[in-house]
N, CA, C and O atoms as a DFTB+ gen file, in Angstrom:
584 C
 N C O
     1  1      20.417     -20.215      10.009
     2  2      20.888     -19.081      10.787
     3  2      19.832     -18.713      11.807
     4  3      18.648     -18.634      11.483
     5  1      20.251     -18.491      13.021
     6  2      19.325     -18.134      14.079
     7  2      19.348     -16.627      14.265
     8  3      20.315     -16.067      14.783
     9  1      18.281     -15.982      13.841
    10  2      18.213     -14.518      13.904
    11  2      17.833     -14.020      15.309
    12  3      18.065     -12.854      15.626
    13  1      17.253     -14.887      16.154
    14  2      16.761     -14.443      17.456
    15  2      17.843     -13.724      18.268
    16  3      17.624     -12.623      18.774
    17  1      18.993     -14.349      18.382
    18  2      20.065     -13.776      19.209
    19  2      21.087     -13.032      18.364
    20  3      22.181     -12.713      18.830
    21  1      20.723     -12.761      17.130
    22  2      21.654     -12.093      16.215
    23  2      22.958     -12.874      16.097
    24  3      24.042     -12.295      16.032
    25  1      22.833     -14.194      16.071
    26  2      24.025     -15.024      15.898
    27  2      24.049     -15.564      14.475
    28  3      23.021     -15.660      13.805
    29  1      25.234     -15.908      14.041
    30  2      25.422     -16.465      12.710
    31  2      26.123     -17.803      12.867
    32  3      26.993     -17.955      13.725
    33  1      25.750     -18.767      12.049
    34  2      26.310     -20.110      12.176
    35  2      27.619     -20.289      11.418
    36  3      28.497     -21.037      11.848
    37  1      27.745     -19.588      10.271
    38  2      28.919     -19.765       9.418
    39  2      29.455     -18.395       9.012
    40  3      28.895     -17.721       8.148
    41  1      30.545     -18.001       9.652
    42  2      31.121     -16.672       9.460
    43  2      32.313     -16.764       8.512
    44  3      33.301     -17.441       8.799
    45  1      32.205     -16.076       7.383
    46  2      33.257     -16.046       6.363
    47  2      34.073     -14.773       6.554
    48  3      33.519     -13.675       6.591
    49  1      35.396     -14.922       6.677
    50  2      36.253     -13.744       6.806
    51  2      37.291     -13.748       5.699
    52  3      37.946     -14.758       5.443
    53  1      37.429     -12.591       5.043
    54  2      38.425     -12.430       3.989
    55  2      39.715     -11.902       4.589
    56  3      39.713     -10.886       5.283
    57  1      40.823     -12.596       4.321
    58  2      42.098     -12.169       4.908
    59  2      43.137     -11.860       3.836
    60  3      43.199     -12.504       2.788
    61  1      43.943     -10.859       4.135
    62  2      45.187     -10.578       3.417
    63  2      46.112     -10.032       4.506
    64  3      45.834     -10.224       5.690
    65  1      47.173      -9.378       4.149
    66  2      48.097      -8.927       5.186
    67  2      47.870      -7.479       5.623
    68  3      48.700      -6.921       6.340
    69  1      46.757      -6.857       5.204
    70  2      46.495      -5.478       5.598
    71  2      46.044      -5.418       7.059
    72  3      45.533      -6.397       7.603
    73  1      46.240      -4.267       7.676
    74  2      45.853      -4.093       9.081
    75  2      44.352      -4.290       9.255
    76  3      43.920      -4.915      10.224
    77  1      43.551      -3.762       8.326
    78  2      42.093      -3.913       8.437
    79  2      41.666      -5.371       8.343
    80  3      40.756      -5.798       9.052
    81  1      42.312      -6.132       7.480
    82  2      41.968      -7.545       7.347
    83  2      42.326      -8.295       8.629
    84  3      41.626      -9.229       9.022
    85  1      43.414      -7.885       9.277
    86  2      43.784      -8.510      10.547
    87  2      42.722      -8.211      11.612
    88  3      42.358      -9.085      12.399
    89  1      42.230      -6.964      11.625
    90  2      41.158      -6.600      12.558
    91  2      39.900      -7.414      12.264
    92  3      39.236      -7.891      13.184
    93  1      39.576      -7.570      10.986
    94  2      38.398      -8.346      10.586
    95  2      38.538      -9.792      11.052
    96  3      37.583     -10.389      11.548
    97  1      39.737     -10.348      10.887
    98  2      40.005     -11.724      11.310
    99  2      39.796     -11.869      12.822
   100  3      39.164     -12.821      13.281
   101  1      40.338     -10.909      13.592
   102  2      40.176     -10.978      15.054
   103  2      38.705     -10.855      15.448
   104  3      38.228     -11.585      16.317
   105  1      37.992      -9.931      14.809
   106  2      36.569      -9.774      15.106
   107  2      35.815     -11.080      14.809
   108  3      35.030     -11.552      15.632
   109  1      36.061     -11.650      13.632
   110  2      35.366     -12.876      13.227
   111  2      35.673     -14.027      14.187
   112  3      34.785     -14.805      14.534
   113  1      36.936     -14.129      14.614
   114  2      37.311     -15.178      15.572
   115  2      36.517     -15.035      16.871
   116  3      35.921     -15.997      17.357
   117  1      36.520     -13.826      17.423
   118  2      35.827     -13.593      18.697
   119  2      34.330     -13.852      18.570
   120  3      33.706     -14.412      19.471
   121  1      33.770     -13.438      17.448
   122  2      32.337     -13.672      17.212
   123  2      32.046     -15.175      17.165
   124  3      31.057     -15.635      17.737
   125  1      32.905     -15.938      16.488
   126  2      32.707     -17.388      16.382
   127  2      32.866     -18.082      17.733
   128  3      32.143     -19.031      18.037
   129  1      33.805     -17.613      18.533
   130  2      33.991     -18.194      19.869
   131  2      32.743     -17.935      20.706
   132  3      32.226     -18.842      21.359
   133  1      32.264     -16.690      20.683
   134  2      31.095     -16.295      21.482
   135  2      29.851     -17.068      21.052
   136  3      29.090     -17.539      21.898
   137  1      29.641     -17.201      19.743
   138  2      28.419     -17.819      19.220
   139  2      28.561     -19.308      18.918
   140  3      27.604     -19.948      18.484
   141  1      29.763     -19.866      19.149
   142  2      30.062     -21.254      18.783
   143  2      29.762     -21.507      17.301
   144  3      29.138     -22.503      16.935
   145  1      30.223     -20.578      16.464
   146  2      29.996     -20.650      15.019
   147  2      31.204     -21.249      14.314
   148  3      32.290     -21.353      14.885
   149  1      30.995     -21.640      13.070
   150  2      32.093     -22.091      12.216
   151  2      32.754     -20.865      11.594
   152  3      32.072     -19.976      11.083
   153  1      34.085     -20.821      11.638
   154  2      34.849     -19.742      11.004
   155  2      35.375     -20.259       9.672
   156  3      36.062     -21.280       9.616
   157  1      35.047     -19.545       8.604
   158  2      35.535     -19.904       7.275
   159  2      36.484     -18.791       6.841
   160  3      36.071     -17.646       6.661
   161  1      37.747     -19.135       6.677
   162  2      38.771     -18.149       6.324
   163  2      39.030     -18.259       4.829
   164  3      39.293     -19.346       4.315
   165  1      38.953     -17.117       4.127
   166  2      39.206     -17.146       2.695
   167  2      40.251     -16.115       2.295
   168  3      40.373     -15.059       2.916
   169  1      40.992     -16.436       1.261
   170  2      41.906     -15.495       0.630
   171  2      41.873     -15.776      -0.865
   172  3      41.564     -16.886      -1.298
   173  1      42.195     -14.756      -1.639
   174  2      42.046     -14.854      -3.091
   175  2      43.386     -14.644      -3.780
   176  3      44.097     -13.679      -3.499
   177  1      43.720     -15.551      -4.680
   178  2      44.883     -15.375      -5.557
   179  2      44.417     -14.544      -6.739
   180  3      43.557     -14.973      -7.507
   181  1      44.980     -13.366      -6.882
   182  2      44.574     -12.482      -7.977
   183  2      45.486     -12.664      -9.171
   184  3      46.689     -12.423      -9.075
   185  1      44.928     -13.088     -10.300
   186  2      45.754     -13.261     -11.490
   187  2      46.292     -11.923     -11.987
   188  3      47.327     -11.881     -12.653
   189  1      45.604     -10.836     -11.672
   190  2      46.036      -9.508     -12.088
   191  2      47.349      -9.073     -11.454
   192  3      47.984      -8.129     -11.924
   193  1      47.754      -9.750     -10.398
   194  2      49.001      -9.403      -9.725
   195  2      50.228      -9.959     -10.430
   196  3      51.355      -9.589     -10.099
   197  1      50.021     -10.847     -11.401
   198  2      51.151     -11.479     -12.075
   199  2      51.527     -10.713     -13.341
   200  3      50.662     -10.169     -14.028
   201  1      52.799     -10.678     -13.634
   202  2      53.184     -10.115     -14.928
   203  2      53.080     -11.218     -15.975
   204  3      52.833     -12.376     -15.638
   205  1      53.265     -10.868     -17.221
   206  2      53.039     -11.822     -18.311
   207  2      53.947     -13.050     -18.206
   208  3      53.518     -14.162     -18.515
   209  1      55.192     -12.862     -17.774
   210  2      56.107     -14.005     -17.661
   211  2      55.679     -14.932     -16.537
   212  3      55.730     -16.154     -16.673
   213  1      55.253     -14.334     -15.414
   214  2      54.784     -15.160     -14.297
   215  2      53.524     -15.923     -14.699
   216  3      53.366     -17.094     -14.353
   217  1      52.636     -15.264     -15.423
   218  2      51.380     -15.897     -15.831
   219  2      51.632     -17.094     -16.749
   220  3      50.858     -18.051     -16.769
   221  1      52.726     -17.023     -17.507
   222  2      53.054     -18.123     -18.423
   223  2      53.787     -19.265     -17.725
   224  3      53.971     -20.336     -18.304
   225  1      54.194     -19.040     -16.510
   226  2      54.959     -20.045     -15.779
   227  2      54.064     -20.729     -14.757
   228  3      53.736     -20.146     -13.724
   229  1      53.677     -21.943     -15.041
   230  2      52.791     -22.674     -14.122
   231  2      53.400     -22.797     -12.731
   232  3      52.692     -22.735     -11.727
   233  1      54.726     -22.974     -12.681
   234  2      55.384     -23.125     -11.381
   235  2      55.195     -21.890     -10.521
   236  3      55.078     -21.989      -9.299
   237  1      55.166     -20.722     -11.160
   238  2      54.975     -19.487     -10.405
   239  2      53.609     -19.505      -9.727
   240  3      53.499     -19.216      -8.535
   241  1      52.573     -19.843     -10.484
   242  2      51.215     -19.872      -9.934
   243  2      51.120     -20.909      -8.827
   244  3      50.534     -20.650      -7.775
   245  1      51.697     -22.085      -9.063
   246  2      51.654     -23.127      -8.036
   247  2      52.430     -22.688      -6.798
   248  3      52.010     -22.959      -5.673
   249  1      53.548     -22.021      -6.997
   250  2      54.336     -21.516      -5.867
   251  2      53.555     -20.502      -5.061
   252  3      53.536     -20.554      -3.831
   253  1      52.903     -19.571      -5.762
   254  2      52.080     -18.568      -5.089
   255  2      50.960     -19.237      -4.304
   256  3      50.706     -18.888      -3.151
   257  1      50.294     -20.199      -4.933
   258  2      49.179     -20.881      -4.273
   259  2      49.675     -21.659      -3.048
   260  3      49.023     -21.664      -2.004
   261  1      50.827     -22.311      -3.184
   262  2      51.385     -23.073      -2.068
   263  2      51.715     -22.140      -0.902
   264  3      51.444     -22.467       0.254
   265  1      52.302     -20.976      -1.209
   266  2      52.597     -19.991      -0.168
   267  2      51.315     -19.538       0.530
   268  3      51.269     -19.417       1.754
   269  1      50.281     -19.290      -0.266
   270  2      49.014     -18.836       0.294
   271  2      48.386     -19.937       1.150
   272  3      47.847     -19.658       2.221
   273  1      48.454     -21.179       0.687
   274  2      47.907     -22.301       1.465
   275  2      48.620     -22.425       2.809
   276  3      47.982     -22.662       3.835
   277  1      49.950     -22.263       2.801
   278  2      50.699     -22.329       4.063
   279  2      50.306     -21.188       4.991
   280  3      50.155     -21.380       6.197
   281  1      50.141     -20.004       4.420
   282  2      49.732     -18.830       5.185
   283  2      48.350     -19.057       5.807
   284  3      48.110     -18.687       6.956
   285  1      47.451     -19.665       5.040
   286  2      46.100     -19.944       5.526
   287  2      46.130     -20.948       6.688
   288  3      45.324     -20.854       7.613
   289  1      47.056     -21.899       6.635
   290  2      47.193     -22.853       7.746
   291  2      47.606     -22.130       9.037
   292  3      47.212     -22.525      10.135
   293  1      48.405     -21.065       8.885
   294  2      48.781     -20.264      10.063
   295  2      47.540     -19.599      10.658
   296  3      47.369     -19.579      11.877
   297  1      46.673     -19.054       9.794
   298  2      45.419     -18.453      10.284
   299  2      44.575     -19.494      11.008
   300  3      44.013     -19.217      12.068
   301  1      44.486     -20.707      10.428
   302  2      43.702     -21.779      11.057
   303  2      44.230     -22.073      12.464
   304  3      43.454     -22.196      13.412
   305  1      45.553     -22.184      12.591
   306  2      46.160     -22.495      13.889
   307  2      45.862     -21.396      14.912
   308  3      45.533     -21.684      16.063
   309  1      45.978     -20.138      14.484
   310  2      45.680     -19.013      15.381
   311  2      44.233     -19.106      15.869
   312  3      43.967     -18.938      17.059
   313  1      43.306     -19.371      14.957
   314  2      41.885     -19.446      15.310
   315  2      41.619     -20.606      16.275
   316  3      40.918     -20.442      17.273
   317  1      42.180     -21.773      15.971
   318  2      41.980     -22.931      16.850
   319  2      42.598     -22.689      18.222
   320  3      41.994     -23.013      19.245
   321  1      43.806     -22.116      18.243
   322  2      44.466     -21.815      19.515
   323  2      43.674     -20.793      20.341
   324  3      43.704     -20.821      21.571
   325  1      42.969     -19.896      19.650
   326  2      42.182     -18.866      20.336
   327  2      40.878     -19.437      20.906
   328  3      40.241     -18.822      21.761
   329  1      40.491     -20.623      20.418
   330  2      39.289     -21.245      20.955
   331  2      38.140     -21.415      19.974
   332  3      37.048     -21.823      20.368
   333  1      38.374     -21.106      18.686
   334  2      37.341     -21.373      17.681
   335  2      37.274     -22.894      17.508
   336  3      38.302     -23.547      17.331
   337  1      36.073     -23.448      17.560
   338  2      35.915     -24.903      17.512
   339  2      36.007     -25.479      16.100
   340  3      36.595     -26.540      15.889
   341  1      35.417     -24.763      15.131
   342  2      35.360     -25.278      13.755
   343  2      35.933     -24.228      12.810
   344  3      35.459     -23.092      12.765
   345  1      36.964     -24.625      12.052
   346  2      37.615     -23.707      11.114
   347  2      37.716     -24.377       9.747
   348  3      38.164     -25.518       9.637
   349  1      37.300     -23.662       8.713
   350  2      37.428     -24.137       7.336
   351  2      38.248     -23.120       6.552
   352  3      38.238     -21.930       6.869
   353  1      38.958     -23.590       5.529
   354  2      39.773     -22.718       4.686
   355  2      39.293     -22.804       3.243
   356  3      38.996     -23.888       2.739
   357  1      39.221     -21.643       2.579
   358  2      38.824     -21.614       1.173
   359  2      39.736     -20.639       0.434
   360  3      39.855     -19.475       0.816
   361  1      40.381     -21.128      -0.632
   362  2      41.199     -20.252      -1.474
   363  2      40.493     -20.112      -2.808
   364  3      40.111     -21.100      -3.435
   365  1      40.325     -18.860      -3.234
   366  2      39.712     -18.605      -4.524
   367  2      40.730     -17.991      -5.459
   368  3      41.826     -17.617      -5.040
   369  1      40.371     -17.889      -6.721
   370  2      41.250     -17.245      -7.705
   371  2      40.435     -16.300      -8.556
   372  3      39.317     -16.617      -8.962
   373  1      41.012     -15.118      -8.828
   374  2      40.344     -14.143      -9.686
   375  2      40.185     -12.808      -9.001
   376  3      41.005     -12.426      -8.166
   377  1      39.121     -12.090      -9.357
   378  2      38.812     -10.801      -8.758
   379  2      38.229     -11.064      -7.369
   380  3      37.241     -11.787      -7.243
   381  1      38.833     -10.482      -6.320
   382  2      38.396     -10.823      -4.960
   383  2      36.912     -10.606      -4.685
   384  3      36.230     -11.521      -4.222
   385  1      36.406      -9.412      -4.963
   386  2      35.003      -9.121      -4.662
   387  2      34.053     -10.057      -5.371
   388  3      33.156     -10.640      -4.761
   389  1      34.261     -10.193      -6.668
   390  2      33.396     -11.052      -7.466
   391  2      33.508     -12.517      -7.055
   392  3      32.497     -13.208      -6.930
   393  1      34.721     -12.986      -6.848
   394  2      34.940     -14.386      -6.478
   395  2      34.259     -14.710      -5.151
   396  3      33.624     -15.755      -5.011
   397  1      34.395     -13.810      -4.183
   398  2      33.782     -14.046      -2.873
   399  2      32.258     -14.040      -2.984
   400  3      31.595     -14.939      -2.468
   401  1      31.704     -13.031      -3.653
   402  2      30.250     -12.904      -3.757
   403  2      29.631     -14.036      -4.580
   404  3      28.640     -14.639      -4.168
   405  1      30.220     -14.318      -5.740
   406  2      29.582     -15.267      -6.667
   407  2      29.935     -16.726      -6.412
   408  3      29.122     -17.612      -6.678
   409  1      31.141     -16.989      -5.897
   410  2      31.601     -18.378      -5.751
   411  2      31.709     -18.834      -4.299
   412  3      31.149     -19.859      -3.911
   413  1      32.441     -18.054      -3.507
   414  2      32.797     -18.545      -2.169
   415  2      31.624     -18.503      -1.191
   416  3      31.416     -19.464      -0.450
   417  1      30.854     -17.415      -1.170
   418  2      29.712     -17.351      -0.248
   419  2      28.751     -18.518      -0.495
   420  3      28.400     -19.214       0.458
   421  1      28.309     -18.761      -1.746
   422  2      27.389     -19.888      -1.952
   423  2      28.028     -21.245      -1.630
   424  3      27.387     -22.101      -1.020
   425  1      29.278     -21.443      -2.035
   426  2      29.930     -22.737      -1.807
   427  2      30.146     -22.991      -0.316
   428  3      30.008     -24.123       0.147
   429  1      30.482     -21.945       0.433
   430  2      30.772     -22.091       1.861
   431  2      29.496     -22.072       2.705
   432  3      29.535     -22.374       3.897
   433  1      28.358     -21.715       2.083
   434  2      27.085     -21.598       2.806
   435  2      27.231     -20.675       4.021
   436  3      26.702     -20.944       5.099
   437  1      27.971     -19.573       3.808
   438  2      28.185     -18.601       4.886
   439  2      26.926     -17.776       5.103
   440  3      26.139     -17.583       4.176
   441  1      26.732     -17.287       6.330
   442  2      25.606     -16.389       6.576
   443  2      26.042     -15.006       7.069
   444  3      25.204     -14.131       7.287
   445  1      27.354     -14.811       7.245
   446  2      27.899     -13.482       7.547
   447  2      29.268     -13.376       6.886
   448  3      30.081     -14.296       6.975
   449  1      29.518     -12.248       6.222
   450  2      30.820     -11.970       5.627
   451  2      31.464     -10.843       6.414
   452  3      30.843      -9.802       6.628
   453  1      32.716     -11.043       6.851
   454  2      33.463     -10.008       7.583
   455  2      34.707      -9.685       6.781
   456  3      35.502     -10.572       6.468
   457  1      34.878      -8.395       6.445
   458  2      36.057      -7.970       5.683
   459  2      36.583      -6.648       6.222
   460  3      35.866      -5.912       6.900
   461  1      37.845      -6.354       5.915
   462  2      38.424      -5.056       6.244
   463  2      38.020      -4.040       5.186
   464  3      37.657      -4.404       4.067
   465  1      38.088      -2.761       5.550
   466  2      37.622      -1.720       4.621
   467  2      38.707      -1.220       3.680
   468  3      38.404      -0.726       2.594
   469  1      39.956      -1.341       4.079
   470  2      41.048      -0.776       3.281
   471  2      41.889      -1.859       2.666
   472  3      42.031      -2.945       3.228
   473  1      42.453      -1.564       1.504
   474  2      43.357      -2.533       0.895
   475  2      44.786      -2.131       1.184
   476  3      45.093      -0.964       1.423
   477  1      45.634      -3.110       1.157
   478  2      47.065      -2.845       1.236
   479  2      47.509      -2.530      -0.183
   480  3      47.056      -3.168      -1.133
   481  1      48.377      -1.568      -0.331
   482  2      48.813      -1.187      -1.681
   483  2      49.760      -2.240      -2.230
   484  3      50.416      -2.961      -1.478
   485  1      49.821      -2.318      -3.547
   486  2      50.786      -3.217      -4.175
   487  2      50.240      -4.604      -4.394
   488  3      49.040      -4.794      -4.590
   489  1      51.134      -5.571      -4.357
   490  2      50.784      -6.931      -4.778
   491  2      49.759      -7.604      -3.867
   492  3      49.093      -8.543      -4.302
   493  1      49.613      -7.160      -2.630
   494  2      48.710      -7.823      -1.695
   495  2      47.365      -7.113      -1.544
   496  3      46.681      -7.309      -0.539
   497  1      46.976      -6.299      -2.510
   498  2      45.758      -5.506      -2.371
   499  2      44.499      -6.340      -2.618
   500  3      43.820      -6.145      -3.626
   501  1      44.184      -7.254      -1.723
   502  2      43.070      -8.158      -1.972
   503  2      41.693      -7.525      -1.825
   504  3      40.888      -7.594      -2.754
   505  1      41.405      -6.917      -0.694
   506  2      40.005      -6.625      -0.409
   507  2      39.565      -5.175      -0.487
   508  3      38.574      -4.887      -1.158
   509  1      40.249      -4.251       0.164
   510  2      39.775      -2.888       0.346
   511  2      38.936      -2.275      -0.747
   512  3      37.777      -1.933      -0.514
   513  1      39.493      -2.125      -1.941
   514  2      38.729      -1.505      -3.029
   515  2      37.535      -2.378      -3.390
   516  3      36.624      -1.940      -4.093
   517  1      37.544      -3.586      -2.914
   518  2      36.476      -4.537      -3.210
   519  2      35.341      -4.457      -2.192
   520  3      34.265      -5.013      -2.414
   521  1      35.581      -3.761      -1.070
   522  2      34.588      -3.737       0.013
   523  2      33.247      -3.182      -0.458
   524  3      32.197      -3.729      -0.123
   525  1      33.278      -2.097      -1.236
   526  2      32.027      -1.498      -1.713
   527  2      31.281      -2.468      -2.626
   528  3      30.059      -2.592      -2.540
   529  1      32.019      -3.157      -3.500
   530  2      31.399      -4.140      -4.389
   531  2      30.714      -5.234      -3.571
   532  3      29.562      -5.585      -3.829
   533  1      31.435      -5.768      -2.582
   534  2      30.881      -6.863      -1.788
   535  2      29.679      -6.392      -0.977
   536  3      28.692      -7.116      -0.848
   537  1      29.762      -5.161      -0.422
   538  2      28.641      -4.634       0.361
   539  2      27.392      -4.511      -0.514
   540  3      26.276      -4.765      -0.062
   541  1      27.597      -4.119      -1.764
   542  2      26.461      -3.920      -2.675
   543  2      25.861      -5.237      -3.151
   544  3      24.640      -5.368      -3.232
   545  1      26.707      -6.211      -3.464
   546  2      26.228      -7.426      -4.128
   547  2      26.162      -8.678      -3.251
   548  3      25.639      -9.703      -3.688
   549  1      26.678      -8.614      -2.036
   550  2      26.662      -9.801      -1.179
   551  2      25.232     -10.266      -0.908
   552  3      24.371      -9.457      -0.562
   553  1      24.976     -11.578      -1.064
   554  2      23.637     -12.097      -0.784
   555  2      23.401     -12.314       0.716
   556  3      22.300     -12.684       1.124
   557  1      24.427     -12.086       1.529
   558  2      24.305     -12.292       2.974
   559  2      24.708     -11.015       3.712
   560  3      25.223     -10.079       3.101
   561  1      24.473     -10.978       5.020
   562  2      24.881      -9.825       5.832
   563  2      26.385      -9.668       5.738
   564  3      27.123     -10.645       5.615
   565  1      26.829      -8.410       5.799
   566  2      28.255      -8.126       5.683
   567  2      28.660      -7.116       6.748
   568  3      27.951      -6.142       7.002
   569  1      29.802      -7.362       7.361
   570  2      30.360      -6.421       8.328
   571  2      31.694      -5.968       7.811
   572  3      32.574      -6.784       7.534
   573  1      31.853      -4.647       7.678
   574  2      33.111      -4.086       7.188
   575  2      33.818      -3.442       8.381
   576  3      33.295      -2.522       9.011
   577  1      35.009      -3.941       8.672
   578  2      35.766      -3.510       9.852
   579  2      36.783      -2.457       9.448
   580  3      37.451      -2.591       8.422
   581  1      36.901      -1.407      10.256
   582  2      37.970      -0.417      10.027
   583  2      38.584      -0.016      11.350
   584  3      39.499       0.806      11.381
């Protein structure tokens, strides 16, 4: 990471369908275009969102993951069309804050994490309530967009 110009080489952005996450995604894209950085887009499948019957049905989990993978490909296309040169996708499973801090940041070798501050209520509540956790425990710089 080159600290001289306050640029980051590998920018990790957490996405869900909340308005704040969309803002975070746009910010991360523009930052990567400006700095010629790699954009790493991540989303988390939360097992807590499933009811007991869904959890027992492997097809349900695979269906959810397939939907999320397709959704992530849409994010990749938007980023590439906007002018980001390098885009990577990472899907995690579990508690969003913990998964991102403990698994995804080290695996992706990210040097900046960009997330939205608010969660969407209901089944898609990936990040918001997790923002404080990530800000406290992230081993890298973090930008919380609102």
